Amino acid sequence: MTSPTTTRRDFLKVVSVAGAGLALGVYDRQAWAMAEESGTTLSPSVYLSIDTSGNVTVVVARAEMGQGVRTAIPMLVAEELEADWDRIRVEQALADPKYGSMVTGGSQSIRTSWEPLRKAGATAREMLIAAAAQEWRVEPSTCRAERGSIVHGTTGRKMEYGKLVERAARLPVPENPLLKNPAKYRIIGKKVRRLDSPDKLRGKAIFGIDTRVPGMLIAAIQRSPVIGGSVKRFDAAGALATPGVRRVVQVHSGVAVLADTTWAAFQGRDNLVVDWDDGPNARMSSASIAKMFQEKSAGEVRIARNDGDSAAALASAVQKSVATYELPFLAHAPLEPMNCIAHTRADSAEIWAPSQSPLVARDAVAGALGLPPEKVVVHPTLSGGGFGRRLWPDFAVEAALVSRAAGTPVKVVWTREEDMRHDFYRPASLHRLAAGIDGNGKLSAWQHRIVAPSINIQLFPEGTGENRWRDAVDGAAQLPYTVPSILVEYAMANTPVQILWWRSVYNSQNAFVNESFLDEIAVLAGKDPFEYRRELLPVDSRLRGVLELAAKKAGWGTPLPAGMGRGIACHACFGSFVAEVAEVSVDSNGGVRVKRIVSAVDCGRAVNPDGIRSQIEGGVIIGLTAALYGEITIENGRVQQGNYDAYKLLRYDETPEIEVHIVGSEKDPTGVGEPGLPPVAPAVCNAIYAATGKRIRRLPIRLQ
Amino acid sequence: MALITLDVNGTSRTVDAEDGTPLLWVLRDLLGLTGTKYGCGAGLCGSCTVHLDGEATRSCITPVENAVGKKILTIEGFCEKPDNPLVEAWLDEEVSQCGYCQPGQLMTAAALFSRNPAPSENEINAAMSETLCRCGTQNRIRKAIRRVIEEGGMR
Ligand code: FES
Ligand code: FES
């Protein structure tokens, strides 16, 4: 993922929204200019409306997947608006280019909303103050906003927003509203209740899989068991004889069984007999891919970073070390399996999708159906976890094609096994490392060669741009340590296995490798791993700050019982800095127990501290799950794991205590969804080394 | 198809379902009670947990005919009372992330409390252990359960 531009140029305008007294839209200046040129109308990227009873609605374009954006984004507006938090409501926007990219990924929801949403709140506040001042015939400067009302300073007169909105809507929009002094914040940085929780807990929240549209059938699809296989022929008799099954249609991805209920569709799917053409990958396996990676590691490379002369530095190093690291494919495995509703008509389509990128889905569906994009409406629904999987529009396109082939509205529900075996995985990778130290034990040379598929290149083979492969070196090329010579290379090793962004993307592999190998070098130099890192990080750097904080909070250096070890790791990504210390015990059978993770985070100003803690905890747990268990393997072209028995998630009794310490900061907020994940695996493996002297160079961890 | 009468959240409901249909899909597709979730369909994740006569039961592997004559309680029924101490504790601890697993987590925890009003840490882990959460809310759930115990149990 590319980082978002931090300087967006937005402006605000009063818009007409039915039922709202005052509605303010935030517009992107560039998009506005383009719309004017082409004579089209542009809608705001976000809007905020206040109705005559004083209820404030924020229409949020980002998807809610559990990361709390439906709470954090309204917090920005409510702060500047001086709104009463209990009167804030939030609505999900339809997929529309008017909202900008709408992609929820790269931990950027808050990063890109920080400026425009605070400005929207401040603008509305100033307009309400102006309206009250008119009403009372006083100077605006003598009025102030307070918890949903405007108060006149000297007389104490008070009017609720609802009573002022109609007048306010007729006033000019101030160009440069005054933003609050952060010292006066009463919502940002404070604990507020998540707005979406009550419905979720009570079973009332409607996720994609819970959505219904009139007349819809439910479809289950049998997809090729072999990656890249296709349907030769199929016998639908068994499926059609299944009670409740209505229709069987073939689509690009397989054969779909449409039925009255999900269960009937699942049964019908199982009763379908499909003769598959296995295609070219029938002999592919994890072993054949590993072998290909080995070969590529000795082949052509691209240079991602080259500081100094690492070959010479290595040759003259007093001591050196080489190592090979390997990481597996991983599934996203969100608890809500993939699903999507499509209702296609001759000249239009409507989609209900638990999508992280509804606009991408809209365009892809339009492309597949041969419709102009504006003829496709996408309703984003709640998602039961995404972790990157729902950024890709395959499942929406598939649902649209099933609907078109069957001539009916349809909800395609993936079985858990289909979801796991037909995921777009976190890429597997192989890493070759070499490093040298000088006479003082100081790191003098660092070489890292990454062998992995490139998500960018596999997903967009026709794309252009010289450096698109650089996604695969993310987190490796930015090695944060001060080393006189650094060489980071990339050997592209694409495979037929579908890959996609997975929480923290390549940082999940590259941080593991950086931080494990650096630990090896610290040991080689006879230094304490924390001190060694600290000395290599620039004084006053934010990464060093979190490293020190994590070490302090974890009691780095204090004694631990026998069989236990402590490990540390740090990494910067998505604009944020995280260090983690793991405490691990290893029993005589090689059983690993992670007891405690102490995490220190610098993500700029903490908009919603409890939400940040919750995101970091989640990142730690997914990272730990991957380190301990995560592995998708392939045999005879088939993904082996189909359900949570073979692809385990961390259980309660295995979940360590997790502490999250947030560094106080006045800097603009940065990502928190992903940065908590990358340091976990290396911290745990470094702790295992401290406990046992065994270095883990291949995930998942296997000590037995 | 056969007509089957079920006692769901204290109400008698008649549905037309084949024998062998998992209770999960009867609840979701035929009765519109979508708070009970599909996660794995194989008894591995607990998202589909309901109570049958007070026992936590995985509805995805429970044939509907096995639920006849039993009191079925789903998350919707469980939350009918407005001040449910478990839900309140879940809100106070800000447990929920995507929220998809939470109905199953709550139903599993509720069954634990009905057997054992003050479970120990090990008993909590054992009871909750097979209820999965991909978002990583386990620690907050444990805290919420402890909070319920501290605040006097399920009352
Ligand atoms: S859906 Fe029933 S246990 Fe997973
Ligand atoms: S909150 Fe998302 S799976 Fe548990």
PDB file of N, CA, C and O in Angstrom, chain A residues 262-305:
ATOM      1  N   THR A 262     -29.546 -21.105   2.906  1.00  0.00           N
ATOM      2  CA  THR A 262     -28.099 -21.322   2.867  1.00  0.00           C
ATOM      3  C   THR A 262     -27.794 -22.812   2.981  1.00  0.00           C
ATOM      4  O   THR A 262     -26.944 -23.338   2.263  1.00  0.00           O
ATOM      5  N   TRP A 263     -28.516 -23.483   3.871  1.00  0.00           N
ATOM      6  CA  TRP A 263     -28.237 -24.902   4.082  1.00  0.00           C
ATOM      7  C   TRP A 263     -28.515 -25.707   2.808  1.00  0.00           C
ATOM      8  O   TRP A 263     -27.730 -26.562   2.407  1.00  0.00           O
ATOM      9  N   ALA A 264     -29.635 -25.385   2.164  1.00  0.00           N
ATOM     10  CA  ALA A 264     -29.960 -26.097   0.922  1.00  0.00           C
ATOM     11  C   ALA A 264     -28.881 -25.828  -0.132  1.00  0.00           C
ATOM     12  O   ALA A 264     -28.473 -26.740  -0.867  1.00  0.00           O
ATOM     13  N   ALA A 265     -28.394 -24.596  -0.180  1.00  0.00           N
ATOM     14  CA  ALA A 265     -27.337 -24.275  -1.154  1.00  0.00           C
ATOM     15  C   ALA A 265     -26.067 -25.056  -0.835  1.00  0.00           C
ATOM     16  O   ALA A 265     -25.421 -25.609  -1.735  1.00  0.00           O
ATOM     17  N   PHE A 266     -25.720 -25.139   0.448  1.00  0.00           N
ATOM     18  CA  PHE A 266     -24.513 -25.891   0.851  1.00  0.00           C
ATOM     19  C   PHE A 266     -24.667 -27.370   0.501  1.00  0.00           C
ATOM     20  O   PHE A 266     -23.749 -27.999  -0.024  1.00  0.00           O
ATOM     21  N   GLN A 267     -25.866 -27.919   0.788  1.00  0.00           N
ATOM     22  CA  GLN A 267     -26.112 -29.334   0.489  1.00  0.00           C
ATOM     23  C   GLN A 267     -26.054 -29.575  -1.015  1.00  0.00           C
ATOM     24  O   GLN A 267     -25.467 -30.542  -1.474  1.00  0.00           O
ATOM     25  N   GLY A 268     -26.698 -28.679  -1.730  1.00  0.00           N
ATOM     26  CA  GLY A 268     -26.714 -28.804  -3.184  1.00  0.00           C
ATOM     27  C   GLY A 268     -25.301 -28.732  -3.757  1.00  0.00           C
ATOM     28  O   GLY A 268     -24.936 -29.481  -4.667  1.00  0.00           O
ATOM     29  N   ARG A 269     -24.513 -27.861  -3.186  1.00  0.00           N
ATOM     30  CA  ARG A 269     -23.125 -27.733  -3.619  1.00  0.00           C
ATOM     31  C   ARG A 269     -22.390 -29.060  -3.421  1.00  0.00           C
ATOM     32  O   ARG A 269     -21.625 -29.505  -4.275  1.00  0.00           O
ATOM     33  N   ASP A 270     -22.624 -29.684  -2.280  1.00  0.00           N
ATOM     34  CA  ASP A 270     -21.959 -30.972  -2.019  1.00  0.00           C
ATOM     35  C   ASP A 270     -22.471 -32.069  -2.948  1.00  0.00           C
ATOM     36  O   ASP A 270     -21.751 -33.022  -3.243  1.00  0.00           O
ATOM     37  N   ASN A 271     -23.710 -31.940  -3.392  1.00  0.00           N
ATOM     38  CA  ASN A 271     -24.287 -32.978  -4.252  1.00  0.00           C
ATOM     39  C   ASN A 271     -24.006 -32.765  -5.736  1.00  0.00           C
ATOM     40  O   ASN A 271     -24.474 -33.523  -6.580  1.00  0.00           O
ATOM     41  N   LEU A 272     -23.279 -31.730  -6.012  1.00  0.00           N
ATOM     42  CA  LEU A 272     -22.936 -31.410  -7.389  1.00  0.00           C
ATOM     43  C   LEU A 272     -21.734 -32.254  -7.798  1.00  0.00           C
ATOM     44  O   LEU A 272     -20.796 -32.404  -7.015  1.00  0.00           O
ATOM     45  N   VAL A 273     -21.792 -32.816  -9.001  1.00  0.00           N
ATOM     46  CA  VAL A 273     -20.622 -33.579  -9.447  1.00  0.00           C
ATOM     47  C   VAL A 273     -19.924 -32.779 -10.546  1.00  0.00           C
ATOM     48  O   VAL A 273     -20.493 -32.557 -11.618  1.00  0.00           O
ATOM     49  N   VAL A 274     -18.733 -32.330 -10.248  1.00  0.00           N
ATOM     50  CA  VAL A 274     -18.004 -31.516 -11.226  1.00  0.00           C
ATOM     51  C   VAL A 274     -16.748 -32.265 -11.646  1.00  0.00           C
ATOM     52  O   VAL A 274     -16.028 -32.816 -10.817  1.00  0.00           O
ATOM     53  N   ASP A 275     -16.553 -32.295 -12.944  1.00  0.00           N
ATOM     54  CA  ASP A 275     -15.334 -32.885 -13.475  1.00  0.00           C
ATOM     55  C   ASP A 275     -14.384 -31.714 -13.769  1.00  0.00           C
ATOM     56  O   ASP A 275     -14.694 -30.855 -14.595  1.00  0.00           O
ATOM     57  N   TRP A 276     -13.278 -31.682 -13.054  1.00  0.00           N
ATOM     58  CA  TRP A 276     -12.380 -30.527 -13.156  1.00  0.00           C
ATOM     59  C   TRP A 276     -11.224 -30.780 -14.112  1.00  0.00           C
ATOM     60  O   TRP A 276     -10.663 -31.865 -14.128  1.00  0.00           O
ATOM     61  N   ASP A 277     -10.889 -29.774 -14.851  1.00  0.00           N
ATOM     62  CA  ASP A 277      -9.617 -29.767 -15.568  1.00  0.00           C
ATOM     63  C   ASP A 277      -8.629 -29.095 -14.609  1.00  0.00           C
ATOM     64  O   ASP A 277      -8.775 -27.907 -14.311  1.00  0.00           O
ATOM     65  N   ASP A 278      -7.677 -29.866 -14.111  1.00  0.00           N
ATOM     66  CA  ASP A 278      -6.805 -29.335 -13.062  1.00  0.00           C
ATOM     67  C   ASP A 278      -5.850 -28.252 -13.553  1.00  0.00           C
ATOM     68  O   ASP A 278      -5.281 -27.523 -12.743  1.00  0.00           O
ATOM     69  N   GLY A 279      -5.679 -28.157 -14.857  1.00  0.00           N
ATOM     70  CA  GLY A 279      -4.827 -27.087 -15.370  1.00  0.00           C
ATOM     71  C   GLY A 279      -3.356 -27.318 -15.060  1.00  0.00           C
ATOM     72  O   GLY A 279      -2.949 -28.420 -14.699  1.00  0.00           O
ATOM     73  N   PRO A 280      -2.568 -26.268 -15.167  1.00  0.00           N
ATOM     74  CA  PRO A 280      -1.107 -26.429 -15.121  1.00  0.00           C
ATOM     75  C   PRO A 280      -0.519 -26.599 -13.717  1.00  0.00           C
ATOM     76  O   PRO A 280       0.669 -26.875 -13.586  1.00  0.00           O
ATOM     77  N   ASN A 281      -1.326 -26.438 -12.661  1.00  0.00           N
ATOM     78  CA  ASN A 281      -0.722 -26.399 -11.320  1.00  0.00           C
ATOM     79  C   ASN A 281      -0.931 -27.667 -10.510  1.00  0.00           C
ATOM     80  O   ASN A 281      -0.705 -27.661  -9.297  1.00  0.00           O
ATOM     81  N   ALA A 282      -1.358 -28.753 -11.180  1.00  0.00           N
ATOM     82  CA  ALA A 282      -1.756 -29.946 -10.431  1.00  0.00           C
ATOM     83  C   ALA A 282      -0.605 -30.542  -9.629  1.00  0.00           C
ATOM     84  O   ALA A 282      -0.825 -31.314  -8.710  1.00  0.00           O
ATOM     85  N   ARG A 283       0.626 -30.201  -9.984  1.00  0.00           N
ATOM     86  CA  ARG A 283       1.754 -30.778  -9.242  1.00  0.00           C
ATOM     87  C   ARG A 283       2.434 -29.766  -8.333  1.00  0.00           C
ATOM     88  O   ARG A 283       3.434 -30.075  -7.691  1.00  0.00           O
ATOM     89  N   MET A 284       1.866 -28.590  -8.283  1.00  0.00           N
ATOM     90  CA  MET A 284       2.492 -27.570  -7.435  1.00  0.00           C
ATOM     91  C   MET A 284       2.332 -27.947  -5.959  1.00  0.00           C
ATOM     92  O   MET A 284       1.295 -28.454  -5.541  1.00  0.00           O
ATOM     93  N   SER A 285       3.362 -27.673  -5.180  1.00  0.00           N
ATOM     94  CA  SER A 285       3.274 -27.944  -3.742  1.00  0.00           C
ATOM     95  C   SER A 285       4.098 -26.899  -3.003  1.00  0.00           C
ATOM     96  O   SER A 285       4.869 -26.152  -3.617  1.00  0.00           O
ATOM     97  N   SER A 286       3.949 -26.875  -1.703  1.00  0.00           N
ATOM     98  CA  SER A 286       4.768 -25.965  -0.903  1.00  0.00           C
ATOM     99  C   SER A 286       6.243 -26.249  -1.150  1.00  0.00           C
ATOM    100  O   SER A 286       7.057 -25.330  -1.227  1.00  0.00           O
ATOM    101  N   ALA A 287       6.562 -27.542  -1.298  1.00  0.00           N
ATOM    102  CA  ALA A 287       7.963 -27.901  -1.532  1.00  0.00           C
ATOM    103  C   ALA A 287       8.442 -27.383  -2.886  1.00  0.00           C
ATOM    104  O   ALA A 287       9.564 -26.867  -2.998  1.00  0.00           O
ATOM    105  N   SER A 288       7.591 -27.477  -3.920  1.00  0.00           N
ATOM    106  CA  SER A 288       8.042 -27.009  -5.233  1.00  0.00           C
ATOM    107  C   SER A 288       8.201 -25.486  -5.235  1.00  0.00           C
ATOM    108  O   SER A 288       9.091 -24.940  -5.882  1.00  0.00           O
ATOM    109  N   ILE A 289       7.346 -24.824  -4.470  1.00  0.00           N
ATOM    110  CA  ILE A 289       7.467 -23.359  -4.389  1.00  0.00           C
ATOM    111  C   ILE A 289       8.754 -22.996  -3.632  1.00  0.00           C
ATOM    112  O   ILE A 289       9.510 -22.117  -4.052  1.00  0.00           O
ATOM    113  N   ALA A 290       9.024 -23.708  -2.541  1.00  0.00           N
ATOM    114  CA  ALA A 290      10.251 -23.436  -1.775  1.00  0.00           C
ATOM    115  C   ALA A 290      11.487 -23.646  -2.647  1.00  0.00           C
ATOM    116  O   ALA A 290      12.445 -22.879  -2.580  1.00  0.00           O
ATOM    117  N   LYS A 291      11.414 -24.665  -3.487  1.00  0.00           N
ATOM    118  CA  LYS A 291      12.546 -24.949  -4.368  1.00  0.00           C
ATOM    119  C   LYS A 291      12.736 -23.825  -5.384  1.00  0.00           C
ATOM    120  O   LYS A 291      13.847 -23.369  -5.646  1.00  0.00           O
ATOM    121  N   MET A 292      11.607 -23.365  -5.921  1.00  0.00           N
ATOM    122  CA  MET A 292      11.668 -22.258  -6.879  1.00  0.00           C
ATOM    123  C   MET A 292      12.267 -21.013  -6.196  1.00  0.00           C
ATOM    124  O   MET A 292      13.087 -20.301  -6.787  1.00  0.00           O
ATOM    125  N   PHE A 293      11.850 -20.766  -4.954  1.00  0.00           N
ATOM    126  CA  PHE A 293      12.401 -19.617  -4.215  1.00  0.00           C
ATOM    127  C   PHE A 293      13.928 -19.751  -4.092  1.00  0.00           C
ATOM    128  O   PHE A 293      14.665 -18.782  -4.262  1.00  0.00           O
ATOM    129  N   GLN A 294      14.365 -20.972  -3.785  1.00  0.00           N
ATOM    130  CA  GLN A 294      15.819 -21.213  -3.653  1.00  0.00           C
ATOM    131  C   GLN A 294      16.529 -20.839  -4.947  1.00  0.00           C
ATOM    132  O   GLN A 294      17.550 -20.157  -4.947  1.00  0.00           O
ATOM    133  N   GLU A 295      15.954 -21.307  -6.056  1.00  0.00           N
ATOM    134  CA  GLU A 295      16.584 -21.026  -7.348  1.00  0.00           C
ATOM    135  C   GLU A 295      16.618 -19.527  -7.622  1.00  0.00           C
ATOM    136  O   GLU A 295      17.635 -18.974  -8.039  1.00  0.00           O
ATOM    137  N   LYS A 296      15.480 -18.881  -7.356  1.00  0.00           N
ATOM    138  CA  LYS A 296      15.410 -17.431  -7.610  1.00  0.00           C
ATOM    139  C   LYS A 296      16.403 -16.670  -6.743  1.00  0.00           C
ATOM    140  O   LYS A 296      16.867 -15.600  -7.123  1.00  0.00           O
ATOM    141  N   SER A 297      16.680 -17.211  -5.575  1.00  0.00           N
ATOM    142  CA  SER A 297      17.564 -16.479  -4.659  1.00  0.00           C
ATOM    143  C   SER A 297      18.973 -16.390  -5.232  1.00  0.00           C
ATOM    144  O   SER A 297      19.770 -15.556  -4.802  1.00  0.00           O
ATOM    145  N   ALA A 298      19.266 -17.243  -6.209  1.00  0.00           N
ATOM    146  CA  ALA A 298      20.593 -17.185  -6.828  1.00  0.00           C
ATOM    147  C   ALA A 298      20.512 -16.525  -8.204  1.00  0.00           C
ATOM    148  O   ALA A 298      21.490 -16.509  -8.951  1.00  0.00           O
ATOM    149  N   GLY A 299      19.346 -16.011  -8.544  1.00  0.00           N
ATOM    150  CA  GLY A 299      19.170 -15.441  -9.882  1.00  0.00           C
ATOM    151  C   GLY A 299      19.197 -13.917  -9.891  1.00  0.00           C
ATOM    152  O   GLY A 299      19.866 -13.279  -9.061  1.00  0.00           O
ATOM    153  N   GLU A 300      18.436 -13.375 -10.804  1.00  0.00           N
ATOM    154  CA  GLU A 300      18.432 -11.928 -11.030  1.00  0.00           C
ATOM    155  C   GLU A 300      17.815 -11.181  -9.842  1.00  0.00           C
ATOM    156  O   GLU A 300      16.796 -11.610  -9.302  1.00  0.00           O
ATOM    157  N   VAL A 301      18.435 -10.095  -9.437  1.00  0.00           N
ATOM    158  CA  VAL A 301      17.877  -9.309  -8.327  1.00  0.00           C
ATOM    159  C   VAL A 301      17.733  -7.841  -8.716  1.00  0.00           C
ATOM    160  O   VAL A 301      18.383  -7.360  -9.642  1.00  0.00           O
ATOM    161  N   ARG A 302      16.849  -7.173  -8.003  1.00  0.00           N
ATOM    162  CA  ARG A 302      16.725  -5.718  -8.137  1.00  0.00           C
ATOM    163  C   ARG A 302      17.232  -5.093  -6.844  1.00  0.00           C
ATOM    164  O   ARG A 302      17.038  -5.667  -5.769  1.00  0.00           O
ATOM    165  N   ILE A 303      17.835  -3.950  -6.962  1.00  0.00           N
ATOM    166  CA  ILE A 303      18.415  -3.308  -5.784  1.00  0.00           C
ATOM    167  C   ILE A 303      17.383  -2.369  -5.169  1.00  0.00           C
ATOM    168  O   ILE A 303      16.903  -1.446  -5.812  1.00  0.00           O
ATOM    169  N   ALA A 304      17.058  -2.600  -3.921  1.00  0.00           N
ATOM    170  CA  ALA A 304      16.091  -1.749  -3.232  1.00  0.00           C
ATOM    171  C   ALA A 304      16.787  -0.663  -2.423  1.00  0.00           C
ATOM    172  O   ALA A 304      16.255   0.414  -2.220  1.00  0.00           O
ATOM    173  N   ARG A 305      17.981  -0.977  -1.928  1.00  0.00           N
ATOM    174  CA  ARG A 305      18.737   0.026  -1.163  1.00  0.00           C
ATOM    175  C   ARG A 305      20.198  -0.378  -1.194  1.00  0.00           C
ATOM    176  O   ARG A 305      20.512  -1.554  -1.048  1.00  0.00           O
TER     177      ARG A 305
END
